[in-house]
Amino acid sequence: MSLSSIATPGACPCGTGRAFASCCAPYVVDGLAPPTAEATMRSRYAAYALGMPDHLFRTWHPRTRPAELPVPDETRWTGLDVLDVVGGSADEATGIVEFVAHWRSGDQQGVLRERSTFARRGGRWVYVDGVTS
Protein backbone atom coordinates (compact mmCIF):
# COMPACT_ATOMS: atom_id res chain seq x y z
CA MET A 1 0.00 0.00 0.00
CA SER A 2 1.34 3.43 -0.85
CA LEU A 3 0.50 6.82 0.57
CA SER A 4 -1.37 7.74 -2.60
CA SER A 5 -3.61 4.67 -2.26
CA ILE A 6 -5.28 5.77 0.98
CA ALA A 7 -7.54 8.74 1.47
CA THR A 8 -6.33 10.78 4.43
CA PRO A 9 -7.71 14.30 4.18
CA GLY A 10 -7.11 16.70 7.03
CA ALA A 11 -4.95 16.40 10.08
CA CYS A 12 -3.16 13.27 11.19
CA PRO A 13 -5.24 11.20 13.64
CA CYS A 14 -2.35 11.28 16.16
CA GLY A 15 -3.20 14.77 17.37
CA THR A 16 -0.18 16.81 16.30
CA GLY A 17 -2.28 19.00 14.02
CA ARG A 18 0.00 18.22 11.07
CA ALA A 19 -1.22 16.65 7.84
CA PHE A 20 -1.04 12.84 7.81
CA ALA A 21 1.33 12.88 4.81
CA SER A 22 3.93 14.92 6.73
CA CYS A 23 3.31 13.31 10.12
CA CYS A 24 2.66 9.57 10.57
CA ALA A 25 2.30 8.42 6.94
CA PRO A 26 6.04 7.80 6.42
CA TYR A 27 5.89 5.35 9.35
CA VAL A 28 2.41 3.84 8.95
CA VAL A 29 2.30 3.58 5.17
CA ASP A 30 5.93 3.56 4.02
CA GLY A 31 7.36 1.55 6.93
CA LEU A 32 10.04 4.01 7.97
CA ALA A 33 11.18 3.80 11.59
CA PRO A 34 9.82 6.54 13.87
CA PRO A 35 12.73 8.37 15.55
CA THR A 36 11.37 8.39 19.12
CA ALA A 37 9.13 6.39 21.45
CA GLU A 38 6.50 9.16 21.30
CA ALA A 39 6.52 9.21 17.49
CA THR A 40 6.12 5.42 17.55
CA MET A 41 3.17 5.64 19.94
CA ARG A 42 1.52 8.38 17.87
CA SER A 43 2.01 6.39 14.66
CA ARG A 44 0.52 3.30 16.31
CA TYR A 45 -2.53 5.34 17.31
CA ALA A 46 -2.84 6.57 13.71
CA ALA A 47 -2.59 2.96 12.50
CA TYR A 48 -5.41 1.93 14.85
CA ALA A 49 -7.50 4.91 13.77
CA LEU A 50 -6.97 4.12 10.08
CA GLY A 51 -7.30 0.32 10.44
CA MET A 52 -3.75 -0.48 9.31
CA PRO A 53 -2.52 -3.48 11.35
CA ASP A 54 0.75 -3.98 9.41
CA HIS A 55 2.30 -1.01 11.18
CA LEU A 56 1.12 -2.31 14.55
CA PHE A 57 2.76 -5.67 13.84
CA ARG A 58 6.14 -4.20 12.87
CA THR A 59 6.18 -1.82 15.86
CA TRP A 60 5.29 -4.44 18.50
CA HIS A 61 8.07 -6.32 20.29
CA PRO A 62 7.98 -9.97 19.14
CA ARG A 63 8.20 -11.16 22.76
CA THR A 64 4.89 -9.50 23.68
CA ARG A 65 3.09 -9.27 20.32
CA PRO A 66 -0.11 -11.35 19.99
CA ALA A 67 -0.31 -13.88 17.16
CA GLU A 68 -3.11 -11.89 15.49
CA LEU A 69 -3.67 -8.16 15.57
CA PRO A 70 -7.35 -7.49 15.03
CA VAL A 71 -8.36 -3.87 14.46
CA PRO A 72 -12.06 -3.66 15.32
CA ASP A 73 -14.03 -2.03 12.50
CA GLU A 74 -16.76 -0.83 14.83
CA THR A 75 -14.42 1.23 17.05
CA ARG A 76 -13.73 4.77 15.88
CA TRP A 77 -10.72 6.41 17.52
CA THR A 78 -11.60 10.08 17.98
CA GLY A 79 -8.66 11.75 19.71
CA LEU A 80 -5.32 11.35 21.41
CA ASP A 81 -3.81 13.22 24.33
CA VAL A 82 -0.18 12.55 25.28
CA LEU A 83 0.10 13.09 29.04
CA ASP A 84 3.74 12.23 29.79
CA VAL A 85 6.91 11.17 28.00
CA VAL A 86 9.91 9.75 29.87
CA GLY A 87 13.03 9.03 27.84
CA GLY A 88 12.52 7.56 24.42
CA SER A 89 14.61 10.05 22.47
CA ALA A 90 16.57 9.08 19.39
CA ASP A 91 19.70 8.31 21.44
CA GLU A 92 18.07 6.33 24.29
CA ALA A 93 17.28 2.63 24.61
CA THR A 94 13.94 2.79 26.42
CA GLY A 95 11.01 5.14 26.78
CA ILE A 96 7.62 5.50 28.40
CA VAL A 97 4.64 7.31 26.91
CA GLU A 98 1.44 7.88 28.86
CA PHE A 99 -1.62 8.76 26.84
CA VAL A 100 -5.40 8.92 26.72
CA ALA A 101 -7.05 7.65 23.54
CA HIS A 102 -10.70 8.58 22.98
CA TRP A 103 -13.01 6.17 21.18
CA ARG A 104 -16.59 5.73 20.02
CA SER A 105 -18.41 2.52 19.12
CA GLY A 106 -22.06 2.76 18.15
CA ASP A 107 -23.74 4.86 20.83
CA GLN A 108 -20.97 4.24 23.38
CA GLN A 109 -17.87 6.31 23.94
CA GLY A 110 -14.94 6.15 26.31
CA VAL A 111 -11.23 6.51 26.85
CA LEU A 112 -8.27 4.19 27.05
CA ARG A 113 -5.56 5.49 29.37
CA GLU A 114 -2.26 3.67 29.19
CA ARG A 115 1.33 4.06 30.29
CA SER A 116 3.24 2.30 27.50
CA THR A 117 6.79 0.99 27.56
CA PHE A 118 8.92 1.13 24.41
CA ALA A 119 12.37 -0.26 23.64
CA ARG A 120 14.81 0.09 20.76
CA ARG A 121 15.29 -3.21 18.98
CA GLY A 122 17.49 -3.45 15.91
CA GLY A 123 17.56 0.35 15.69
CA ARG A 124 13.74 0.64 15.69
CA TRP A 125 11.39 1.65 18.48
CA VAL A 126 8.90 -1.08 19.41
CA TYR A 127 5.99 -1.24 21.84
CA VAL A 128 6.76 -3.69 24.67
CA ASP A 129 3.72 -3.46 26.92
CA GLY A 130 1.44 -1.08 28.75
CA VAL A 131 -0.45 -0.58 31.98
CA THR A 132 -3.99 0.72 31.65
CA SER A 133 -5.75 2.74 34.31
mmCIF file of C-alpha atoms in Angstrom:
data_model
loop_
_atom_site.group_PDB
_atom_site.id
_atom_site.type_symbol
_atom_site.label_atom_id
_atom_site.label_comp_id
_atom_site.label_asym_id
_atom_site.label_seq_id
_atom_site.Cartn_x
_atom_site.Cartn_y
_atom_site.Cartn_z
ATOM 1 C CA MET A 1 0.000 0.000 0.000
ATOM 2 C CA SER A 2 1.342 3.426 -0.854
ATOM 3 C CA LEU A 3 0.496 6.819 0.565
ATOM 4 C CA SER A 4 -1.374 7.744 -2.597
ATOM 5 C CA SER A 5 -3.613 4.671 -2.264
ATOM 6 C CA ILE A 6 -5.277 5.766 0.978
ATOM 7 C CA ALA A 7 -7.543 8.736 1.473
ATOM 8 C CA THR A 8 -6.331 10.779 4.434
ATOM 9 C CA PRO A 9 -7.709 14.300 4.180
ATOM 10 C CA GLY A 10 -7.110 16.699 7.026
ATOM 11 C CA ALA A 11 -4.954 16.401 10.083
ATOM 12 C CA CYS A 12 -3.162 13.267 11.185
ATOM 13 C CA PRO A 13 -5.236 11.204 13.643
ATOM 14 C CA CYS A 14 -2.348 11.278 16.160
ATOM 15 C CA GLY A 15 -3.202 14.771 17.370
ATOM 16 C CA THR A 16 -0.175 16.808 16.301
ATOM 17 C CA GLY A 17 -2.283 18.999 14.017
ATOM 18 C CA ARG A 18 -0.005 18.223 11.071
ATOM 19 C CA ALA A 19 -1.216 16.645 7.837
ATOM 20 C CA PHE A 20 -1.037 12.839 7.810
ATOM 21 C CA ALA A 21 1.330 12.884 4.811
ATOM 22 C CA SER A 22 3.926 14.921 6.730
ATOM 23 C CA CYS A 23 3.313 13.311 10.121
ATOM 24 C CA CYS A 24 2.658 9.571 10.567
ATOM 25 C CA ALA A 25 2.299 8.416 6.939
ATOM 26 C CA PRO A 26 6.038 7.797 6.419
ATOM 27 C CA TYR A 27 5.891 5.351 9.346
ATOM 28 C CA VAL A 28 2.413 3.836 8.955
ATOM 29 C CA VAL A 29 2.297 3.580 5.166
ATOM 30 C CA ASP A 30 5.931 3.560 4.022
ATOM 31 C CA GLY A 31 7.363 1.550 6.933
ATOM 32 C CA LEU A 32 10.043 4.011 7.969
ATOM 33 C CA ALA A 33 11.181 3.796 11.593
ATOM 34 C CA PRO A 34 9.820 6.536 13.873
ATOM 35 C CA PRO A 35 12.734 8.365 15.553
ATOM 36 C CA THR A 36 11.371 8.394 19.122
ATOM 37 C CA ALA A 37 9.135 6.394 21.445
ATOM 38 C CA GLU A 38 6.503 9.160 21.301
ATOM 39 C CA ALA A 39 6.515 9.206 17.494
ATOM 40 C CA THR A 40 6.124 5.416 17.554
ATOM 41 C CA MET A 41 3.174 5.640 19.936
ATOM 42 C CA ARG A 42 1.516 8.379 17.867
ATOM 43 C CA SER A 43 2.011 6.392 14.657
ATOM 44 C CA ARG A 44 0.521 3.296 16.313
ATOM 45 C CA TYR A 45 -2.531 5.338 17.310
ATOM 46 C CA ALA A 46 -2.837 6.569 13.705
ATOM 47 C CA ALA A 47 -2.594 2.964 12.495
ATOM 48 C CA TYR A 48 -5.414 1.927 14.852
ATOM 49 C CA ALA A 49 -7.502 4.914 13.765
ATOM 50 C CA LEU A 50 -6.968 4.116 10.076
ATOM 51 C CA GLY A 51 -7.301 0.325 10.445
ATOM 52 C CA MET A 52 -3.749 -0.480 9.305
ATOM 53 C CA PRO A 53 -2.521 -3.483 11.354
ATOM 54 C CA ASP A 54 0.749 -3.982 9.406
ATOM 55 C CA HIS A 55 2.302 -1.011 11.177
ATOM 56 C CA LEU A 56 1.121 -2.309 14.546
ATOM 57 C CA PHE A 57 2.760 -5.666 13.840
ATOM 58 C CA ARG A 58 6.142 -4.197 12.872
ATOM 59 C CA THR A 59 6.182 -1.817 15.863
ATOM 60 C CA TRP A 60 5.290 -4.443 18.501
ATOM 61 C CA HIS A 61 8.070 -6.318 20.290
ATOM 62 C CA PRO A 62 7.975 -9.967 19.136
ATOM 63 C CA ARG A 63 8.201 -11.162 22.756
ATOM 64 C CA THR A 64 4.886 -9.500 23.679
ATOM 65 C CA ARG A 65 3.093 -9.269 20.322
ATOM 66 C CA PRO A 66 -0.106 -11.348 19.991
ATOM 67 C CA ALA A 67 -0.315 -13.877 17.155
ATOM 68 C CA GLU A 68 -3.107 -11.889 15.493
ATOM 69 C CA LEU A 69 -3.675 -8.157 15.575
ATOM 70 C CA PRO A 70 -7.351 -7.486 15.032
ATOM 71 C CA VAL A 71 -8.358 -3.867 14.464
ATOM 72 C CA PRO A 72 -12.063 -3.663 15.322
ATOM 73 C CA ASP A 73 -14.029 -2.031 12.504
ATOM 74 C CA GLU A 74 -16.759 -0.826 14.834
ATOM 75 C CA THR A 75 -14.416 1.227 17.050
ATOM 76 C CA ARG A 76 -13.733 4.775 15.882
ATOM 77 C CA TRP A 77 -10.716 6.408 17.523
ATOM 78 C CA THR A 78 -11.597 10.076 17.977
ATOM 79 C CA GLY A 79 -8.663 11.752 19.705
ATOM 80 C CA LEU A 80 -5.324 11.348 21.407
ATOM 81 C CA ASP A 81 -3.808 13.221 24.333
ATOM 82 C CA VAL A 82 -0.184 12.546 25.284
ATOM 83 C CA LEU A 83 0.101 13.086 29.038
ATOM 84 C CA ASP A 84 3.739 12.227 29.792
ATOM 85 C CA VAL A 85 6.909 11.168 27.995
ATOM 86 C CA VAL A 86 9.906 9.749 29.869
ATOM 87 C CA GLY A 87 13.032 9.030 27.841
ATOM 88 C CA GLY A 88 12.524 7.564 24.417
ATOM 89 C CA SER A 89 14.612 10.052 22.470
ATOM 90 C CA ALA A 90 16.571 9.076 19.386
ATOM 91 C CA ASP A 91 19.697 8.306 21.439
ATOM 92 C CA GLU A 92 18.073 6.331 24.287
ATOM 93 C CA ALA A 93 17.281 2.626 24.614
ATOM 94 C CA THR A 94 13.936 2.787 26.416
ATOM 95 C CA GLY A 95 11.015 5.144 26.782
ATOM 96 C CA ILE A 96 7.624 5.495 28.398
ATOM 97 C CA VAL A 97 4.640 7.309 26.911
ATOM 98 C CA GLU A 98 1.438 7.877 28.860
ATOM 99 C CA PHE A 99 -1.623 8.759 26.839
ATOM 100 C CA VAL A 100 -5.400 8.916 26.720
ATOM 101 C CA ALA A 101 -7.048 7.647 23.545
ATOM 102 C CA HIS A 102 -10.697 8.582 22.980
ATOM 103 C CA TRP A 103 -13.015 6.166 21.183
ATOM 104 C CA ARG A 104 -16.590 5.734 20.025
ATOM 105 C CA SER A 105 -18.408 2.522 19.124
ATOM 106 C CA GLY A 106 -22.059 2.760 18.151
ATOM 107 C CA ASP A 107 -23.744 4.860 20.825
ATOM 108 C CA GLN A 108 -20.966 4.240 23.375
ATOM 109 C CA GLN A 109 -17.869 6.308 23.943
ATOM 110 C CA GLY A 110 -14.939 6.154 26.308
ATOM 111 C CA VAL A 111 -11.231 6.513 26.847
ATOM 112 C CA LEU A 112 -8.272 4.192 27.047
ATOM 113 C CA ARG A 113 -5.563 5.485 29.368
ATOM 114 C CA GLU A 114 -2.260 3.669 29.188
ATOM 115 C CA ARG A 115 1.333 4.056 30.287
ATOM 116 C CA SER A 116 3.240 2.298 27.504
ATOM 117 C CA THR A 117 6.790 0.990 27.562
ATOM 118 C CA PHE A 118 8.925 1.128 24.410
ATOM 119 C CA ALA A 119 12.373 -0.255 23.640
ATOM 120 C CA ARG A 120 14.812 0.092 20.758
ATOM 121 C CA ARG A 121 15.291 -3.215 18.980
ATOM 122 C CA GLY A 122 17.487 -3.454 15.912
ATOM 123 C CA GLY A 123 17.561 0.349 15.695
ATOM 124 C CA ARG A 124 13.742 0.636 15.690
ATOM 125 C CA TRP A 125 11.386 1.647 18.482
ATOM 126 C CA VAL A 126 8.899 -1.075 19.413
ATOM 127 C CA TYR A 127 5.985 -1.236 21.839
ATOM 128 C CA VAL A 128 6.756 -3.689 24.674
ATOM 129 C CA ASP A 129 3.716 -3.457 26.925
ATOM 130 C CA GLY A 130 1.435 -1.079 28.749
ATOM 131 C CA VAL A 131 -0.451 -0.582 31.979
ATOM 132 C CA THR A 132 -3.991 0.715 31.653
ATOM 133 C CA SER A 133 -5.752 2.738 34.306
#
